[in-house]
mmCIF file of C-alpha atoms in Angstrom:
data_model
loop_
_atom_site.group_PDB
_atom_site.id
_atom_site.type_symbol
_atom_site.label_atom_id
_atom_site.label_comp_id
_atom_site.label_asym_id
_atom_site.label_seq_id
_atom_site.Cartn_x
_atom_site.Cartn_y
_atom_site.Cartn_z
ATOM 1 C CA MET A 19 0.000 0.000 0.000
ATOM 2 C CA LYS A 20 1.372 3.372 -1.045
ATOM 3 C CA LEU A 21 1.459 5.924 1.748
ATOM 4 C CA SER A 22 0.836 9.477 0.633
ATOM 5 C CA LEU A 23 -0.516 12.748 1.954
ATOM 6 C CA TYR A 24 -3.031 12.597 -0.895
ATOM 7 C CA MET A 25 -4.692 9.178 -0.749
ATOM 8 C CA ASP A 26 -7.732 8.200 -2.764
ATOM 9 C CA ASP A 27 -10.814 6.632 -1.182
ATOM 10 C CA ARG A 28 -9.538 3.097 -1.703
ATOM 11 C CA GLU A 29 -6.216 3.705 0.043
ATOM 12 C CA THR A 30 -7.967 5.591 2.837
ATOM 13 C CA GLU A 31 -10.445 2.786 3.380
ATOM 14 C CA LYS A 32 -7.582 0.286 3.576
ATOM 15 C CA ILE A 33 -6.078 2.243 6.461
ATOM 16 C CA PHE A 34 -9.382 2.276 8.338
ATOM 17 C CA SER A 35 -9.810 -1.464 7.751
ATOM 18 C CA TYR A 36 -6.364 -2.135 9.212
ATOM 19 C CA LEU A 37 -7.101 0.138 12.178
ATOM 20 C CA ARG A 38 -10.222 -1.916 12.967
ATOM 21 C CA TRP A 39 -8.064 -5.022 13.334
ATOM 22 C CA VAL A 40 -5.675 -3.130 15.613
ATOM 23 C CA PHE A 41 -8.500 -2.011 17.919
ATOM 24 C CA LEU A 42 -10.016 -5.488 17.838
ATOM 25 C CA PHE A 43 -6.706 -6.939 18.993
ATOM 26 C CA VAL A 44 -6.440 -4.352 21.769
ATOM 27 C CA ALA A 45 -10.012 -5.091 22.894
ATOM 28 C CA VAL A 46 -9.266 -8.826 23.057
ATOM 29 C CA LEU A 47 -6.233 -8.113 25.238
ATOM 30 C CA VAL A 48 -8.300 -5.887 27.528
ATOM 31 C CA PHE A 49 -10.985 -8.530 28.029
ATOM 32 C CA TYR A 50 -9.037 -11.801 27.854
ATOM 33 C CA PHE A 51 -5.362 -11.151 28.647
ATOM 34 C CA PRO A 52 -5.172 -11.942 32.423
ATOM 35 C CA PRO A 53 -2.700 -9.217 33.506
ATOM 36 C CA LEU A 54 -5.057 -6.606 32.014
ATOM 37 C CA ALA A 55 -8.457 -8.292 32.292
ATOM 38 C CA ASP A 56 -8.046 -9.112 35.989
ATOM 39 C CA ARG A 57 -7.101 -5.551 36.915
ATOM 40 C CA LEU A 58 -9.575 -3.706 34.680
ATOM 41 C CA ASP A 59 -12.452 -6.101 35.414
ATOM 42 C CA TYR A 60 -14.658 -4.891 32.552
ATOM 43 C CA ASN A 61 -18.100 -6.309 31.814
ATOM 44 C CA GLN A 62 -17.516 -9.326 29.534
ATOM 45 C CA GLU A 63 -21.133 -10.459 29.279
ATOM 46 C CA SER A 64 -21.847 -9.379 25.666
ATOM 47 C CA PHE A 65 -18.292 -8.956 24.421
ATOM 48 C CA PRO A 66 -18.141 -12.440 22.761
ATOM 49 C CA LEU A 67 -21.133 -11.452 20.597
ATOM 50 C CA LEU A 68 -19.523 -8.120 19.694
ATOM 51 C CA LEU A 69 -16.263 -9.927 18.896
ATOM 52 C CA THR A 70 -18.014 -12.450 16.636
ATOM 53 C CA ILE A 71 -19.943 -9.784 14.746
ATOM 54 C CA GLY A 72 -16.777 -7.713 14.396
ATOM 55 C CA ILE A 73 -14.672 -10.552 12.992
ATOM 56 C CA VAL A 74 -17.364 -11.598 10.506
ATOM 57 C CA TYR A 75 -17.958 -8.060 9.255
ATOM 58 C CA MET A 76 -14.292 -7.054 9.163
ATOM 59 C CA ALA A 77 -13.188 -10.215 7.350
ATOM 60 C CA SER A 78 -15.965 -9.813 4.771
ATOM 61 C CA ALA A 79 -15.153 -6.134 4.291
ATOM 62 C CA GLN A 80 -11.436 -6.870 3.960
ATOM 63 C CA ILE A 81 -12.010 -9.450 1.230
ATOM 64 C CA ALA A 82 -14.428 -7.168 -0.612
ATOM 65 C CA LEU A 83 -12.002 -4.254 -0.362
ATOM 66 C CA LEU A 84 -9.210 -6.293 -1.944
ATOM 67 C CA LYS A 85 -11.406 -7.456 -4.810
ATOM 68 C CA MET A 86 -13.487 -4.360 -5.529
ATOM 69 C CA SER A 87 -12.343 -1.368 -7.518
ATOM 70 C CA SER A 88 -13.031 2.081 -6.093
ATOM 71 C CA GLY A 89 -15.441 2.733 -8.985
ATOM 72 C CA ASN A 90 -17.620 -0.240 -8.059
ATOM 73 C CA GLU A 91 -21.096 0.813 -6.875
ATOM 74 C CA TYR A 92 -20.838 -1.566 -3.918
ATOM 75 C CA PHE A 93 -17.555 0.029 -2.839
ATOM 76 C CA ASN A 94 -19.373 3.188 -1.700
ATOM 77 C CA LEU A 95 -21.922 1.055 0.134
ATOM 78 C CA LEU A 96 -19.096 -0.835 1.830
ATOM 79 C CA THR A 97 -17.359 2.324 3.031
ATOM 80 C CA LYS A 98 -20.548 3.884 4.392
ATOM 81 C CA ALA A 99 -21.585 0.636 6.077
ATOM 82 C CA GLY A 100 -18.148 0.622 7.694
ATOM 83 C CA ILE A 101 -18.842 3.984 9.337
ATOM 84 C CA VAL A 102 -22.133 2.702 10.741
ATOM 85 C CA PHE A 103 -20.420 -0.449 12.012
ATOM 86 C CA ASP A 104 -17.672 1.610 13.658
ATOM 87 C CA TYR A 105 -20.270 3.739 15.438
ATOM 88 C CA ILE A 106 -22.278 0.781 16.748
ATOM 89 C CA ALA A 107 -19.157 -1.142 17.810
ATOM 90 C CA LEU A 108 -17.749 1.923 19.579
ATOM 91 C CA VAL A 109 -20.917 2.652 21.586
ATOM 92 C CA TRP A 110 -21.161 -1.044 22.469
ATOM 93 C CA LEU A 111 -17.537 -1.089 23.570
ATOM 94 C CA LEU A 112 -17.934 2.079 25.647
ATOM 95 C CA CYS A 113 -20.851 0.475 27.493
ATOM 96 C CA LEU A 114 -18.631 -2.475 28.422
ATOM 97 C CA THR A 115 -15.596 -0.431 29.487
ATOM 98 C CA ASN A 116 -16.702 2.067 32.136
ATOM 99 C CA GLY A 117 -18.871 4.210 29.855
ATOM 100 C CA VAL A 118 -17.880 7.872 30.125
ATOM 101 C CA SER A 119 -14.450 6.963 31.516
ATOM 102 C CA SER A 120 -13.711 4.332 28.841
ATOM 103 C CA PRO A 121 -10.151 4.332 27.453
ATOM 104 C CA PHE A 122 -11.679 3.603 24.029
ATOM 105 C CA PHE A 123 -13.364 7.007 23.784
ATOM 106 C CA SER A 124 -10.535 8.331 21.570
ATOM 107 C CA VAL A 125 -11.787 6.041 18.790
ATOM 108 C CA SER A 126 -14.651 8.557 18.487
ATOM 109 C CA PHE A 127 -12.285 10.957 16.751
ATOM 110 C CA LEU A 128 -11.540 8.365 14.056
ATOM 111 C CA VAL A 129 -15.254 7.805 13.513
ATOM 112 C CA VAL A 130 -15.736 11.544 12.970
ATOM 113 C CA MET A 131 -12.784 11.723 10.575
ATOM 114 C CA HIS A 132 -13.996 8.655 8.679
ATOM 115 C CA ALA A 133 -17.474 10.136 8.199
ATOM 116 C CA THR A 134 -16.012 13.503 7.197
ATOM 117 C CA ILE A 135 -13.961 11.916 4.404
ATOM 118 C CA TYR A 136 -17.043 10.570 2.637
ATOM 119 C CA TRP A 137 -19.726 13.115 3.587
ATOM 120 C CA ARG A 138 -17.590 16.218 4.182
ATOM 121 C CA THR A 139 -19.223 18.787 6.500
ATOM 122 C CA LYS A 140 -22.466 16.797 6.749
ATOM 123 C CA GLY A 141 -20.469 13.745 7.792
ATOM 124 C CA ALA A 142 -18.659 15.724 10.472
ATOM 125 C CA PHE A 143 -21.896 17.211 11.822
ATOM 126 C CA PHE A 144 -24.019 14.053 11.873
ATOM 127 C CA SER A 145 -21.240 11.792 13.176
ATOM 128 C CA SER A 146 -20.571 14.292 15.984
ATOM 129 C CA LEU A 147 -24.300 14.522 16.669
ATOM 130 C CA PHE A 148 -24.846 10.752 16.886
ATOM 131 C CA LEU A 149 -21.722 10.306 18.986
ATOM 132 C CA THR A 150 -23.043 13.006 21.313
ATOM 133 C CA LEU A 151 -26.395 11.221 21.580
ATOM 134 C CA GLY A 152 -24.794 7.825 22.167
ATOM 135 C CA TYR A 153 -22.285 9.154 24.670
ATOM 136 C CA SER A 154 -25.000 11.123 26.493
ATOM 137 C CA ALA A 155 -27.220 8.028 26.683
ATOM 138 C CA ILE A 156 -24.342 6.059 28.233
ATOM 139 C CA PHE A 157 -23.726 8.908 30.703
ATOM 140 C CA ALA A 158 -27.412 9.110 31.651
ATOM 141 C CA ILE A 159 -27.853 5.363 32.089
ATOM 142 C CA GLN A 160 -24.588 4.421 33.784
ATOM 143 C CA GLY A 161 -23.811 7.446 35.927
ATOM 144 C CA PRO A 162 -22.701 8.156 38.601
ATOM 145 C CA PHE A 163 -23.113 11.915 38.431
ATOM 146 C CA GLU A 164 -19.960 12.782 40.330
ATOM 147 C CA PHE A 165 -17.941 15.895 39.565
ATOM 148 C CA GLN A 166 -15.087 14.034 37.871
ATOM 149 C CA THR A 167 -17.466 12.002 35.675
ATOM 150 C CA VAL A 168 -19.503 15.067 34.694
ATOM 151 C CA PHE A 169 -16.332 17.042 33.958
ATOM 152 C CA MET A 170 -14.948 14.244 31.750
ATOM 153 C CA TYR A 171 -18.296 13.969 29.958
ATOM 154 C CA ILE A 172 -18.366 17.703 29.127
ATOM 155 C CA VAL A 173 -14.712 17.838 28.032
ATOM 156 C CA ASN A 174 -15.055 14.778 25.803
ATOM 157 C CA LEU A 175 -18.173 16.167 24.127
ATOM 158 C CA ASN A 176 -16.359 19.407 23.390
ATOM 159 C CA PHE A 177 -13.496 17.509 21.841
ATOM 160 C CA ILE A 178 -15.890 15.537 19.642
ATOM 161 C CA TRP A 179 -17.235 18.759 18.166
ATOM 162 C CA ILE A 180 -13.825 20.423 17.903
ATOM 163 C CA VAL A 181 -12.458 17.426 16.008
ATOM 164 C CA GLY A 182 -15.599 17.343 13.874
ATOM 165 C CA VAL A 183 -15.394 20.983 12.829
ATOM 166 C CA PHE A 184 -11.655 21.263 12.287
ATOM 167 C CA GLY A 185 -11.433 17.738 10.899
ATOM 168 C CA SER A 186 -14.031 18.684 8.320
ATOM 169 C CA LEU A 187 -12.008 21.707 7.223
ATOM 170 C CA ILE A 188 -8.807 19.670 6.988
ATOM 171 C CA VAL A 189 -10.416 16.842 5.036
ATOM 172 C CA ILE A 190 -12.146 19.212 2.601
ATOM 173 C CA ARG A 191 -8.815 20.936 1.933
ATOM 174 C CA GLU A 192 -7.064 17.564 1.497
ATOM 175 C CA ARG A 193 -9.726 16.392 -0.965
ATOM 176 C CA LYS A 194 -9.407 19.638 -2.900
ATOM 177 C CA HIS A 195 -5.649 19.129 -3.201
ATOM 178 C CA LEU A 196 -6.212 15.518 -4.271
ATOM 179 C CA ARG A 197 -8.610 16.572 -7.022
ATOM 180 C CA GLN A 198 -6.196 19.248 -8.210
ATOM 181 C CA LYS A 199 -3.452 16.636 -8.310
ATOM 182 C CA GLU A 200 -5.676 14.302 -10.345
ATOM 183 C CA ILE A 201 -6.531 17.075 -12.803
ATOM 184 C CA PHE A 202 -2.860 17.988 -13.155
ATOM 185 C CA HIS A 203 -1.973 14.331 -13.766
ATOM 186 C CA GLU A 204 -4.703 14.047 -16.413
ATOM 187 C CA LEU A 205 -3.492 17.172 -18.188
ATOM 188 C CA MET A 206 0.127 16.034 -18.070
ATOM 189 C CA PHE A 207 -0.205 12.390 -19.045
ATOM 190 C CA THR A 208 -3.659 11.748 -20.516
ATOM 191 C CA ASP A 209 -5.047 12.479 -23.957
ATOM 192 C CA TYR A 210 -8.231 14.502 -23.457
ATOM 193 C CA LEU A 211 -10.171 12.872 -26.332
ATOM 194 C CA THR A 212 -9.390 9.155 -26.073
ATOM 195 C CA GLY A 213 -8.603 8.904 -22.356
ATOM 196 C CA LEU A 214 -5.407 7.026 -23.182
ATOM 197 C CA TYR A 215 -1.927 8.044 -22.095
ATOM 198 C CA ASN A 216 -0.560 10.793 -24.331
ATOM 199 C CA HIS A 217 2.571 11.139 -26.464
ATOM 200 C CA ARG A 218 4.605 12.701 -23.675
ATOM 201 C CA HIS A 219 3.931 9.843 -21.285
ATOM 202 C CA PHE A 220 4.684 7.340 -24.029
ATOM 203 C CA GLN A 221 8.125 8.827 -24.597
ATOM 204 C CA GLU A 222 8.841 8.836 -20.858
ATOM 205 C CA GLN A 223 7.732 5.227 -20.397
ATOM 206 C CA LEU A 224 9.693 4.090 -23.437
ATOM 207 C CA ARG A 225 12.861 5.731 -22.111
ATOM 208 C CA VAL A 226 12.377 4.300 -18.617
ATOM 209 C CA MET A 227 11.797 0.750 -19.863
ATOM 210 C CA THR A 228 14.679 0.765 -22.327
ATOM 211 C CA SER A 229 17.036 2.351 -19.771
ATOM 212 C CA ALA A 230 16.129 -0.414 -17.328
ATOM 213 C CA ARG A 231 16.796 -2.949 -20.125
ATOM 214 C CA GLN A 232 13.383 -4.488 -19.709
ATOM 215 C CA ASN A 233 12.128 -7.012 -22.217
ATOM 216 C CA PHE A 234 8.903 -5.741 -23.736
ATOM 217 C CA LEU A 235 7.085 -5.332 -27.045
ATOM 218 C CA LEU A 236 6.351 -2.058 -28.795
ATOM 219 C CA VAL A 237 3.266 -1.913 -31.017
ATOM 220 C CA MET A 238 2.617 1.039 -33.301
ATOM 221 C CA GLY A 239 -0.755 1.310 -35.015
ATOM 222 C CA ASP A 240 -2.537 3.624 -37.423
ATOM 223 C CA ILE A 241 -6.188 3.895 -38.505
ATOM 224 C CA ASP A 242 -6.529 3.067 -42.190
ATOM 225 C CA HIS A 243 -8.052 5.737 -44.472
ATOM 226 C CA PHE A 244 -8.796 8.062 -41.564
ATOM 227 C CA LYS A 245 -8.525 11.164 -43.740
ATOM 228 C CA GLN A 246 -11.243 9.778 -46.019
ATOM 229 C CA ILE A 247 -13.411 9.081 -42.967
ATOM 230 C CA ASN A 248 -13.055 12.705 -41.855
ATOM 231 C CA ASP A 249 -13.731 13.951 -45.381
ATOM 232 C CA GLN A 250 -16.777 11.736 -45.859
ATOM 233 C CA PHE A 251 -18.406 11.888 -42.425
ATOM 234 C CA GLY A 252 -16.911 15.037 -40.889
ATOM 235 C CA HIS A 253 -14.499 15.732 -38.068
ATOM 236 C CA LEU A 254 -17.134 15.276 -35.354
ATOM 237 C CA THR A 255 -17.571 11.676 -36.496
ATOM 238 C CA GLY A 256 -13.802 11.322 -36.596
ATOM 239 C CA ASP A 257 -13.545 12.530 -33.010
ATOM 240 C CA GLU A 258 -16.310 10.138 -31.946
ATOM 241 C CA ILE A 259 -14.421 7.253 -33.540
ATOM 242 C CA LEU A 260 -11.203 8.229 -31.762
ATOM 243 C CA LYS A 261 -13.017 8.518 -28.441
ATOM 244 C CA LYS A 262 -14.665 5.106 -28.664
ATOM 245 C CA LEU A 263 -11.524 3.539 -30.075
ATOM 246 C CA GLY A 264 -9.687 4.771 -26.988
ATOM 247 C CA ARG A 265 -12.036 2.748 -24.782
ATOM 248 C CA VAL A 266 -11.564 -0.341 -26.953
ATOM 249 C CA LEU A 267 -7.770 -0.081 -26.826
ATOM 250 C CA GLN A 268 -7.762 0.595 -23.076
ATOM 251 C CA ASP A 269 -9.886 -2.496 -22.417
ATOM 252 C CA LEU A 270 -7.509 -4.518 -24.565
ATOM 253 C CA ALA A 271 -4.492 -3.131 -22.706
ATOM 254 C CA ASP A 272 -6.043 -4.058 -19.365
ATOM 255 C CA ALA A 273 -6.639 -7.605 -20.606
ATOM 256 C CA TYR A 274 -2.966 -8.029 -21.570
ATOM 257 C CA ASP A 275 -1.377 -6.140 -18.660
ATOM 258 C CA ALA A 276 -0.180 -3.495 -21.117
ATOM 259 C CA GLN A 277 -0.227 0.274 -21.541
ATOM 260 C CA ALA A 278 -2.110 1.989 -24.377
ATOM 261 C CA PHE A 279 -1.219 5.420 -25.781
ATOM 262 C CA ARG A 280 -2.453 7.893 -28.342
ATOM 263 C CA TYR A 281 0.782 8.663 -30.145
ATOM 264 C CA GLY A 282 -0.739 11.479 -32.162
ATOM 265 C CA GLY A 283 -3.557 12.081 -34.632
ATOM 266 C CA GLU A 284 -4.892 8.678 -35.680
ATOM 267 C CA GLU A 285 -1.763 6.823 -34.533
ATOM 268 C CA PHE A 286 -1.665 4.692 -31.387
ATOM 269 C CA ALA A 287 0.853 2.609 -29.476
ATOM 270 C CA PHE A 288 1.043 -0.237 -26.968
ATOM 271 C CA LEU A 289 3.780 -1.254 -24.570
ATOM 272 C CA LEU A 290 3.242 -4.979 -24.053
ATOM 273 C CA PRO A 291 4.993 -7.387 -21.692
ATOM 274 C CA ALA A 292 7.328 -9.827 -23.440
ATOM 275 C CA MET A 293 5.473 -12.768 -25.011
ATOM 276 C CA ASP A 294 6.088 -15.387 -27.702
ATOM 277 C CA GLU A 295 4.830 -15.034 -31.260
ATOM 278 C CA THR A 296 1.809 -17.269 -30.675
ATOM 279 C CA ARG A 297 0.668 -14.981 -27.880
ATOM 280 C CA GLN A 298 1.326 -11.939 -30.078
ATOM 281 C CA ILE A 299 -0.913 -13.405 -32.768
ATOM 282 C CA SER A 300 -3.631 -13.949 -30.140
ATOM 283 C CA PHE A 301 -3.274 -10.293 -29.160
ATOM 284 C CA PHE A 302 -3.958 -9.131 -32.708
ATOM 285 C CA GLU A 303 -6.815 -11.608 -33.125
ATOM 286 C CA ASP A 304 -8.402 -10.092 -30.046
ATOM 287 C CA LEU A 305 -7.641 -6.558 -31.213
ATOM 288 C CA TYR A 306 -9.121 -6.977 -34.695
ATOM 289 C CA SER A 307 -12.117 -8.796 -33.266
ATOM 290 C CA ARG A 308 -12.858 -5.825 -31.013
ATOM 291 C CA LEU A 309 -12.413 -3.388 -33.897
ATOM 292 C CA SER A 310 -14.837 -5.247 -36.162
ATOM 293 C CA SER A 311 -17.508 -5.868 -33.536
ATOM 294 C CA GLY A 312 -17.720 -2.403 -31.991
ATOM 295 C CA ASN A 313 -19.961 0.362 -33.340
ATOM 296 C CA LEU A 314 -17.592 3.297 -33.272
ATOM 297 C CA SER A 315 -20.156 5.745 -34.653
ATOM 298 C CA GLU A 316 -23.588 5.843 -36.290
ATOM 299 C CA GLU A 317 -22.128 6.677 -39.693
ATOM 300 C CA CYS A 318 -19.004 4.489 -39.576
ATOM 301 C CA LYS A 319 -19.702 1.159 -37.892
ATOM 302 C CA SER A 320 -16.162 -0.234 -37.960
ATOM 303 C CA ILE A 321 -12.633 0.643 -39.011
ATOM 304 C CA THR A 322 -9.444 -1.174 -39.921
ATOM 305 C CA MET A 323 -5.968 -0.516 -38.592
ATOM 306 C CA SER A 324 -2.414 -1.405 -39.521
ATOM 307 C CA PHE A 325 0.313 -2.274 -37.028
ATOM 308 C CA GLY A 326 3.977 -2.917 -36.562
ATOM 309 C CA ILE A 327 5.361 -4.860 -33.600
ATOM 310 C CA ALA A 328 8.946 -5.299 -32.394
ATOM 311 C CA ALA A 329 10.727 -6.484 -29.248
ATOM 312 C CA SER A 330 13.018 -4.330 -27.140
ATOM 313 C CA LYS A 331 15.420 -7.211 -26.363
ATOM 314 C CA GLY A 332 16.682 -5.227 -23.382
ATOM 315 C CA GLU A 333 19.473 -3.292 -25.097
ATOM 316 C CA VAL A 334 18.070 -1.294 -28.008
ATOM 317 C CA LEU A 335 17.878 2.504 -27.782
ATOM 318 C CA PRO A 336 14.353 3.962 -27.588
ATOM 319 C CA ASP A 337 14.671 6.001 -30.809
ATOM 320 C CA LYS A 338 16.009 2.997 -32.692
ATOM 321 C CA LEU A 339 13.228 0.722 -31.446
ATOM 322 C CA LEU A 340 10.618 3.363 -32.254
ATOM 323 C CA GLY A 341 12.049 3.918 -35.746
ATOM 324 C CA PHE A 342 12.189 0.173 -36.467
ATOM 325 C CA THR A 343 8.602 -0.424 -35.291
ATOM 326 C CA ASP A 344 7.379 2.593 -37.224
ATOM 327 C CA GLN A 345 8.996 1.139 -40.369
ATOM 328 C CA LEU A 346 7.120 -2.117 -39.827
ATOM 329 C CA LEU A 347 3.901 -0.085 -39.549
ATOM 330 C CA TYR A 348 4.784 1.718 -42.791
ATOM 331 C CA ASN A 349 5.317 -1.644 -44.517
ATOM 332 C CA ALA A 350 1.928 -2.836 -43.292
ATOM 333 C CA LYS A 351 0.297 0.300 -44.718
ATOM 334 C CA ALA A 352 2.167 -0.032 -48.011
ATOM 335 C CA ASN A 353 1.281 -3.717 -48.445
ATOM 336 C CA GLY A 354 -2.493 -3.427 -48.301
ATOM 337 C CA LYS A 355 -3.330 -2.183 -44.783
ATOM 338 C CA ASN A 356 -5.582 -4.031 -42.284
ATOM 339 C CA GLN A 357 -2.630 -6.146 -41.131
ATOM 340 C CA ALA A 358 0.175 -6.380 -38.574
ATOM 341 C CA LYS A 359 3.834 -6.745 -39.504
ATOM 342 C CA PHE A 360 6.105 -8.648 -37.105
ATOM 343 C CA GLU A 361 9.846 -8.102 -36.892
ATOM 344 C CA THR A 362 10.308 -11.838 -37.554
ATOM 345 C CA GLY A 363 8.830 -11.357 -41.030
ATOM 346 C CA TYR A 364 5.441 -12.817 -40.197
ATOM 347 C CA THR A 365 2.389 -10.852 -41.334
ATOM 348 C CA TYR A 366 -0.964 -11.154 -39.613
ATOM 349 C CA LEU A 367 -3.556 -10.496 -42.333
ATOM 350 C CA ASN A 368 -6.878 -9.595 -40.772
ATOM 351 C CA SER A 369 -8.901 -10.198 -43.957
ATOM 352 C CA GLN A 370 -7.290 -13.616 -44.432
ATOM 353 C CA ALA A 371 -7.912 -14.492 -40.767
ATOM 354 C CA HIS A 372 -11.630 -13.711 -41.253
ATOM 355 C CA GLU A 373 -11.746 -15.953 -44.305
ATOM 356 C CA GLU A 374 -10.027 -18.795 -42.426
ATOM 357 C CA VAL A 375 -12.450 -18.516 -39.505
ATOM 358 C CA ALA A 376 -15.427 -18.452 -41.874
ATOM 359 C CA ALA A 377 -14.136 -21.513 -43.770
ATOM 360 C CA ALA A 378 -13.540 -23.406 -40.537
ATOM 361 C CA SER A 379 -17.078 -22.661 -39.291
ATOM 362 C CA GLN A 380 -18.563 -24.139 -42.483
ATOM 363 C CA GLN A 381 -16.741 -27.476 -42.114
#
């Protein structure tokens, strides 16, 4: 897990999930570790039930957190349910550990901060309000109304609201900085139209990977007859095609653990992990299949592309590798388009592959 002053919701939620396990461990020590349990003598009557519920929920949430992406609709539900669980578990734990004088009261501040992260000022206000109500109910029920207990009750309530107000301001500022950082990153490294990495980031990644002598594959691709598409259907249709093509190429990159880039204009690039020629052929089969099946615009249902692919081999200079791959792309364009040229001399012909598949399906 990357630690940063500007963490996204997923990284933040991971920290809170780990903190739950820490407090669970501490609670177990307080109730079951003899040197502590015998001296503190807290009420253990309902703690086993709280412990069971906590372990079940926390284990389920931990698994879901590892498997879910932050964009998943259930991720937001998980994070908000976590705040509710934290509140219930805290009030329960306070009841078992001397109420107003409980050493676990400081967890209240984390509950306020957690709610503030996801609901901003509203989260700070309502979490502080419900903590006040829960804490006041414990105070009213358990007593006693001695000076020291009343004083601690008043001071703790003040701290809840102080943390809520100032925590809200801090979190809002942190989220604003995070969003500004995301926007800056998008402007620096992302192509605004396709959503793919841009030319600048491509050059940086290519230099980094070649300098580290990594073994990888460079793929350069170009949309066939794109000028005619713009002339026939207009530039708005051309932009729509580029935008939807970006999604197609990004999905393909994710499937092959690769990076996809818009090199410029109608030209695109991939940085693929090293793989044998059979796997490379499968990559282009998948790529051309996605190109032919996707409706890229109302006017132009599908497009063809030409590609060149070459291996870095760990020692080649970035400009040399780029020039060599670009030459393979040029050869593919010059020899009929709608194909991929390999550095080994092999040519993947998309039209021929369609004919072979059609012939095989008729047998």
